[in-house]
Tab-separated table of C-alpha atoms in Angstrom:
chain	number	residue	atom	x	y	z
A	1	MET	CA	-17.408	-5.664	38.299
A	2	LEU	CA	-16.741	-9.172	39.608
A	3	LEU	CA	-15.626	-7.754	42.957
A	4	ARG	CA	-18.834	-5.691	43.113
A	5	LEU	CA	-21.007	-8.752	42.412
A	6	ALA	CA	-19.210	-10.775	45.085
A	7	SER	CA	-19.749	-7.986	47.609
A	8	LEU	CA	-23.446	-7.732	46.746
A	9	GLY	CA	-23.855	-11.496	46.980
A	10	VAL	CA	-22.309	-11.715	50.471
A	11	THR	CA	-24.345	-8.746	51.703
A	12	ASN	CA	-27.642	-10.247	50.509
A	13	VAL	CA	-26.810	-13.668	51.942
A	14	PHE	CA	-26.553	-12.088	55.399
A	15	ALA	CA	-29.801	-10.203	54.693
A	16	LEU	CA	-31.493	-13.484	53.845
A	17	LEU	CA	-30.273	-15.084	57.080
A	18	ARG	CA	-31.778	-12.125	58.951
A	19	LEU	CA	-35.171	-12.679	57.259
A	20	LEU	CA	-35.401	-16.395	58.141
A	21	PRO	CA	-36.418	-15.986	61.811
A	22	MET	CA	-38.908	-13.181	60.945
A	23	SER	CA	-42.617	-13.902	60.816
A	24	ASP	CA	-44.808	-13.267	57.787
A	25	HIS	CA	-46.270	-10.199	59.493
A	26	GLY	CA	-42.772	-8.703	59.983
A	27	LYS	CA	-41.802	-9.408	56.366
A	28	ASP	CA	-45.008	-7.789	55.078
A	29	ALA	CA	-44.330	-4.710	57.175
A	30	GLU	CA	-40.758	-4.468	55.832
A	31	ILE	CA	-42.005	-4.848	52.236
A	32	LEU	CA	-44.501	-2.039	52.736
A	33	ALA	CA	-41.769	0.154	54.262
A	34	LEU	CA	-39.454	-0.541	51.320
A	35	ARG	CA	-42.208	0.252	48.808
A	36	HIS	CA	-42.932	3.518	50.596
A	37	GLN	CA	-39.231	4.430	50.529
A	38	ILE	CA	-39.116	3.749	46.770
A	39	GLY	CA	-42.136	6.052	46.308
A	40	VAL	CA	-40.400	8.797	48.278
A	41	LEU	CA	-37.242	8.352	46.163
A	42	GLU	CA	-39.208	8.589	42.914
A	43	ARG	CA	-40.829	11.858	44.060
A	44	GLN	CA	-37.417	13.317	44.904
A	45	LEU	CA	-36.005	12.286	41.561
A	46	ASP	CA	-38.824	14.185	39.802
A	47	GLY	CA	-38.672	12.092	36.634
A	48	ARG	CA	-34.876	11.717	36.523
A	49	ARG	CA	-33.367	8.297	35.962
A	50	VAL	CA	-31.550	6.357	38.659
A	51	ARG	CA	-27.983	5.470	37.719
A	52	PHE	CA	-27.142	1.807	38.348
A	53	ALA	CA	-23.583	0.477	38.388
A	54	PRO	CA	-22.892	-2.527	36.096
A	55	GLY	CA	-22.641	-4.799	39.124
A	56	ASP	CA	-25.967	-3.568	40.493
A	57	ARG	CA	-27.679	-4.188	37.160
A	58	ALA	CA	-26.312	-7.740	36.918
A	59	PHE	CA	-27.234	-8.591	40.491
A	60	LEU	CA	-30.799	-7.218	40.124
A	61	ALA	CA	-31.335	-9.149	36.896
A	62	ALA	CA	-30.058	-12.370	38.436
A	63	LEU	CA	-32.211	-11.909	41.569
A	64	LEU	CA	-35.478	-11.333	39.688
A	65	ARG	CA	-34.921	-13.715	36.778
A	66	ARG	CA	-37.272	-16.419	38.164
A	67	LEU	CA	-40.249	-14.054	38.430
A	68	PRO	CA	-42.547	-13.957	35.361
A	69	THR	CA	-43.227	-10.691	33.603
A	70	GLU	CA	-46.777	-10.469	35.019
A	71	VAL	CA	-45.434	-10.621	38.570
A	72	LEU	CA	-42.646	-8.148	37.816
A	73	ARG	CA	-45.207	-5.645	36.604
A	74	GLY	CA	-46.798	-5.701	40.075
A	75	VAL	CA	-43.487	-5.263	41.895
A	76	ARG	CA	-42.498	-1.727	42.645
A	77	LEU	CA	-39.065	-1.140	41.111
A	78	LEU	CA	-36.983	1.872	40.120
A	79	VAL	CA	-36.746	0.425	36.591
A	80	ARG	CA	-39.311	-1.051	34.266
A	81	PRO	CA	-39.789	-4.862	34.228
A	82	ASP	CA	-38.802	-4.943	30.526
A	83	THR	CA	-35.483	-3.396	31.469
A	84	VAL	CA	-34.871	-6.097	34.078
A	85	MET	CA	-35.586	-8.841	31.532
A	86	ARG	CA	-33.360	-7.212	28.933
A	87	ARG	CA	-30.491	-7.016	31.424
A	88	HIS	CA	-31.016	-10.693	32.241
A	89	ARG	CA	-30.806	-11.633	28.543
A	90	ASP	CA	-27.615	-9.586	28.188
A	91	LEU	CA	-26.135	-11.311	31.222
A	92	LEU	CA	-26.810	-14.753	29.702
A	93	ALA	CA	-25.403	-13.684	26.310
A	94	ARG	CA	-22.062	-12.679	27.847
A	95	ARG	CA	-21.370	-16.099	29.309
A	96	PRO	CA	-20.827	-18.074	26.047
A	97	ALA	CA	-19.013	-15.075	24.560
A	98	ALA	CA	-16.596	-15.024	27.474
A	99	ARG	CA	-16.030	-18.794	27.193
A	100	SER	CA	-15.287	-18.623	23.460
A	101	ARG	CA	-12.876	-15.666	23.789
A	102	PRO	CA	-9.268	-16.835	23.293
A	103	GLY	CA	-6.825	-16.512	26.142
A	104	ARG	CA	-4.541	-14.153	24.160
A	105	ALA	CA	-5.666	-11.806	21.463
A	106	GLY	CA	-3.731	-11.574	18.169
A	107	ARG	CA	-0.665	-13.373	16.978
A	108	PRO	CA	2.106	-14.346	19.415
A	109	ARG	CA	4.874	-11.811	19.912
A	110	THR	CA	8.000	-12.233	17.788
A	111	VAL	CA	10.966	-13.808	19.582
A	112	ARG	CA	13.299	-11.189	20.994
A	113	SER	CA	16.387	-12.591	19.264
A	114	ILE	CA	14.634	-12.329	15.847
A	115	ARG	CA	13.653	-8.744	16.553
A	116	ALA	CA	17.245	-7.915	17.460
A	117	LEU	CA	18.497	-9.602	14.264
A	118	ILE	CA	16.046	-7.587	12.089
A	119	LEU	CA	17.082	-4.296	13.693
A	120	ARG	CA	20.753	-5.142	13.331
A	121	LEU	CA	20.375	-5.904	9.613
A	122	ALA	CA	18.462	-2.640	9.093
A	123	ARG	CA	21.075	-0.509	10.936
A	124	GLU	CA	24.092	-2.096	9.264
A	125	ASN	CA	22.474	-1.875	5.809
A	126	PRO	CA	20.588	1.443	5.592
A	127	GLY	CA	19.659	0.860	1.964
A	128	TRP	CA	17.795	-2.396	2.643
A	129	GLY	CA	14.027	-2.334	2.804
A	130	TYR	CA	11.789	-4.747	4.683
A	131	ARG	CA	11.538	-7.030	1.633
A	132	ARG	CA	15.289	-7.429	1.352
A	133	ILE	CA	15.643	-8.093	5.075
A	134	HIS	CA	12.803	-10.635	4.914
A	135	GLY	CA	14.590	-12.453	2.088
A	136	GLU	CA	17.905	-12.531	3.961
A	137	LEU	CA	16.163	-13.989	7.017
A	138	LEU	CA	14.658	-16.777	4.909
A	139	VAL	CA	18.107	-17.606	3.545
A	140	VAL	CA	19.413	-18.314	7.081
A	141	GLY	CA	16.275	-20.259	7.990
A	142	VAL	CA	14.393	-17.660	10.061
A	143	GLN	CA	10.656	-18.032	9.358
A	144	VAL	CA	8.984	-14.683	9.756
A	145	ALA	CA	6.375	-12.821	7.722
A	146	ALA	CA	7.292	-9.755	5.688
A	147	SER	CA	4.539	-7.788	7.435
A	148	THR	CA	6.143	-8.634	10.778
A	149	VAL	CA	9.458	-7.238	9.598
A	150	TRP	CA	7.608	-4.064	8.524
A	151	GLU	CA	5.994	-3.636	11.962
A	152	ILE	CA	9.245	-4.229	13.821
A	153	LEU	CA	11.090	-1.604	11.749
A	154	LYS	CA	8.171	0.830	12.052
A	155	ASP	CA	8.062	0.501	15.853
A	156	ALA	CA	11.832	1.106	16.052
A	157	GLY	CA	11.530	4.335	14.050
A	158	ILE	CA	13.288	2.922	10.961
A	159	ASP	CA	11.840	3.502	7.495
A	160	PRO	CA	10.732	0.034	6.256
A	161	ALA	CA	11.018	1.113	2.607
A	162	PRO	CA	13.871	3.609	2.235
A	163	GLU	CA	14.498	5.377	-1.033
A	164	PRO	CA	17.195	3.692	-3.148
A	165	ALA	CA	20.520	5.317	-2.530
A	166	VAL	CA	22.165	6.914	-5.559
A	167	THR	CA	25.949	7.371	-5.277
A	168	THR	CA	27.029	10.538	-6.987
A	169	TRP	CA	30.541	11.469	-7.952
A	170	ALA	CA	30.595	14.196	-5.315
A	171	GLY	CA	29.405	11.736	-2.669
A	172	PHE	CA	32.094	9.260	-3.665
A	173	LEU	CA	34.793	11.947	-3.375
A	174	ARG	CA	33.586	12.883	0.114
A	175	SER	CA	33.534	9.262	1.299
A	176	GLN	CA	37.035	8.580	-0.105
A	177	ALA	CA	38.625	11.938	0.755
A	178	ASP	CA	41.376	10.475	2.923
A	179	ALA	CA	42.687	8.386	0.014
A	180	LEU	CA	42.347	10.930	-2.816
A	181	LEU	CA	44.727	13.380	-4.435
A	182	ALA	CA	44.001	15.649	-7.359
A	183	CYS	CA	46.450	17.434	-9.655
A	184	ASP	CA	46.332	19.824	-12.572
A	185	PHE	CA	48.316	22.354	-14.555
A	186	PHE	CA	47.217	25.943	-14.822
A	187	GLU	CA	48.880	28.756	-16.706
A	188	THR	CA	49.745	32.375	-15.998
A	189	ILE	CA	51.471	35.130	-18.008
A	190	THR	CA	54.287	37.389	-16.859
A	191	LEU	CA	54.733	41.068	-17.765
A	192	SER	CA	57.121	40.070	-20.554
A	193	GLY	CA	54.476	37.852	-22.110
A	194	THR	CA	56.068	34.539	-21.112
A	195	ARG	CA	53.526	31.804	-20.521
A	196	LEU	CA	54.300	29.740	-17.385
A	197	TYR	CA	52.695	26.452	-16.316
A	198	VAL	CA	52.185	25.762	-12.627
A	199	PHE	CA	51.787	22.180	-11.427
A	200	ALA	CA	49.826	21.774	-8.171
A	201	VAL	CA	48.466	18.825	-6.176
A	202	LEU	CA	45.478	18.985	-3.780
A	203	GLU	CA	44.808	16.613	-0.854
A	204	HIS	CA	41.022	16.101	-0.643
A	205	ALA	CA	40.917	15.323	3.093
A	206	SER	CA	42.929	18.323	4.421
A	207	TRP	CA	42.698	20.724	1.460
A	208	ARG	CA	46.478	21.006	1.563
A	209	ILE	CA	47.993	22.398	-1.600
A	210	ARG	CA	51.395	21.235	-2.867
A	211	VAL	CA	52.895	23.460	-5.573
A	212	LEU	CA	55.467	21.227	-7.243
A	213	GLY	CA	56.927	23.839	-9.535
A	214	ALA	CA	56.421	26.185	-12.457
A	215	THR	CA	58.034	26.007	-15.899
A	216	ALA	CA	57.684	27.480	-19.326
A	217	HIS	CA	58.269	24.069	-20.944
A	218	PRO	CA	56.614	21.144	-19.050
A	219	THR	CA	58.596	18.327	-20.646
A	220	ALA	CA	58.204	14.649	-19.832
A	221	THR	CA	61.405	14.724	-17.759
A	222	TRP	CA	60.227	17.722	-15.754
A	223	VAL	CA	56.815	16.208	-15.046
A	224	THR	CA	58.322	12.854	-14.064
A	225	GLN	CA	60.668	14.567	-11.610
A	226	ALA	CA	57.668	16.420	-10.177
A	227	ALA	CA	55.976	13.043	-9.578
A	228	LYS	CA	59.076	11.792	-7.737
A	229	ASN	CA	59.140	14.937	-5.581
A	230	LEU	CA	55.425	14.389	-4.778
A	231	VAL	CA	56.046	10.815	-3.664
A	232	MET	CA	58.879	11.881	-1.370
A	233	GLY	CA	56.802	14.683	0.081
A	234	LEU	CA	53.934	12.321	0.810
A	235	GLU	CA	56.228	9.846	2.542
A	236	ASP	CA	57.693	12.606	4.726
A	237	THR	CA	54.251	13.710	5.945
A	238	GLY	CA	52.903	10.186	6.329
A	239	CYS	CA	50.087	10.723	3.828
A	240	ARG	CA	48.546	7.397	2.743
A	241	ALA	CA	46.860	8.419	-0.490
A	242	ARG	CA	45.819	5.634	-2.835
A	243	PHE	CA	44.372	7.486	-5.830
A	244	LEU	CA	45.317	10.556	-7.826
A	245	ILE	CA	42.778	12.232	-10.137
A	246	ARG	CA	44.113	13.949	-13.254
A	247	ASP	CA	42.828	14.925	-16.655
A	248	ARG	CA	43.852	13.424	-19.994
A	249	ASP	CA	46.333	16.184	-20.874
A	250	GLY	CA	49.204	14.959	-23.048
A	251	THR	CA	51.603	16.780	-20.759
A	252	PHE	CA	51.504	13.772	-18.444
A	253	PRO	CA	53.826	11.060	-19.786
A	254	ALA	CA	53.361	7.321	-19.108
A	255	LEU	CA	56.364	7.432	-16.787
A	256	PHE	CA	54.408	9.825	-14.539
A	257	ASP	CA	51.777	7.146	-13.870
A	258	THR	CA	54.478	4.503	-13.419
A	259	VAL	CA	56.259	6.454	-10.700
A	260	LEU	CA	53.021	6.891	-8.764
A	261	LYS	CA	51.983	3.252	-9.244
A	262	ASP	CA	55.322	2.078	-7.797
A	263	ALA	CA	54.507	4.184	-4.717
A	264	GLY	CA	51.089	2.491	-4.362
A	265	ILE	CA	49.044	5.340	-5.911
A	266	ASP	CA	46.682	4.522	-8.760
A	267	VAL	CA	45.990	7.245	-11.335
A	268	VAL	CA	42.301	7.866	-12.116
A	269	LEU	CA	41.638	9.666	-15.391
A	270	THR	CA	38.689	12.023	-15.748
A	271	GLY	CA	36.257	11.696	-18.580
A	272	VAL	CA	36.724	13.506	-21.879
A	273	ARG	CA	35.776	17.159	-21.432
A	274	ILE	CA	34.294	16.485	-17.991
A	275	PRO	CA	36.147	18.866	-15.642
A	276	ARG	CA	33.578	18.279	-12.914
A	277	MET	CA	35.199	14.902	-12.237
A	278	ASN	CA	38.101	16.915	-10.834
A	279	ALA	CA	35.835	19.590	-9.344
A	280	LEU	CA	37.825	20.419	-6.205
A	281	MET	CA	41.012	21.048	-8.112
A	282	GLU	CA	39.237	23.100	-10.750
A	283	ARG	CA	37.569	25.196	-8.064
A	284	TRP	CA	40.902	25.856	-6.364
A	285	VAL	CA	42.472	26.936	-9.650
A	286	GLN	CA	39.603	29.368	-10.240
A	287	THR	CA	39.939	30.819	-6.753
A	288	CYS	CA	43.710	31.084	-7.133
A	289	ARG	CA	43.282	33.082	-10.336
A	290	HIS	CA	40.606	35.443	-8.988
A	291	GLU	CA	42.178	36.154	-5.579
A	292	LEU	CA	45.907	36.101	-6.363
A	293	LEU	CA	47.159	35.857	-9.925
A	294	ASP	CA	44.702	38.338	-11.423
A	295	ARG	CA	45.756	40.900	-8.785
A	296	THR	CA	49.517	40.321	-8.978
A	297	LEU	CA	52.001	41.604	-11.604
A	298	LEU	CA	54.532	38.824	-12.194
A	299	TRP	CA	57.910	39.936	-13.488
A	300	ASN	CA	59.365	36.545	-14.315
A	301	GLN	CA	59.539	32.893	-13.272
A	302	ARG	CA	61.603	33.720	-10.169
A	303	HIS	CA	58.948	36.169	-9.031
A	304	LEU	CA	56.265	33.462	-9.510
A	305	ALA	CA	58.359	31.004	-7.469
A	306	GLY	CA	58.442	33.614	-4.690
A	307	THR	CA	54.662	33.639	-4.579
A	308	GLY	CA	54.526	29.855	-4.172
A	309	THR	CA	53.906	30.149	-0.408
A	310	MET	CA	50.958	32.442	-1.138
A	311	LEU	CA	49.550	29.923	-3.601
A	312	THR	CA	49.519	27.178	-0.966
A	313	ARG	CA	47.465	29.430	1.370
A	314	VAL	CA	44.672	30.016	-1.094
A	315	ARG	CA	41.542	28.186	0.042
A	316	SER	CA	38.482	27.620	-2.100
A	317	PRO	CA	35.272	28.940	-0.479
């Protein structure tokens, strides 16, 4: 619009210089010609309105502002004199409004380093909401509003108020799978009616099964020797397990836990009558029964030992 006004101003200055050497008779003739052209234009428009650009409106209002309303009513224009005066009032009203308008709208933009710090805290701590991040920033002396933290997280596509994370036992097992072992006894019966107890250990990360033996009488000495065999097997394969989950069965003597603790493996006991705390091992035992033991006729302990390789290949769905 400003460029349009400047162009109209320069054009009319040259038009004024052209009118200076003209006589009054020549000016009157030109005025009559212009009035006649306006009349022809109005007939062609047939009642339709002429569309003025914003720059044309401002220039026409500024040019005719010194003429009183009575004089304007006698001048032939494409618009009504009241419209010209209204445009002139609007033009004057914009000047103080433009002067009072601030140079920059809204609050200043947050410093880039603070924005980067907020996003880093949010990504490294997914459970933190905007309130927690705001508090941590105040601790280190960064003065920023909580609403600003909200807007920065929202613009980056991060939820400013995430739901509180609830760590379940299953989630804990998945996150610590590389360091977890699980063990349990399960029983089977041969054709002669002998009850045998099989001792197996499961690696959570790889689902590898270690069948440490089967016996009809799981004494403390036998179970302790099984723990020693487990420790040697883990050292041979380079497994760096740190915890072993077992139930509270009295079959496990205190020496069993001691042997594992000396090897750097802590024993974690499940709750009383809570088999779900050892869910992976319990599921494997169930699958082993349904897919192998319930479909196999075992003659004796030696026959069961021969199926040990098959036991290690059973995978829970």
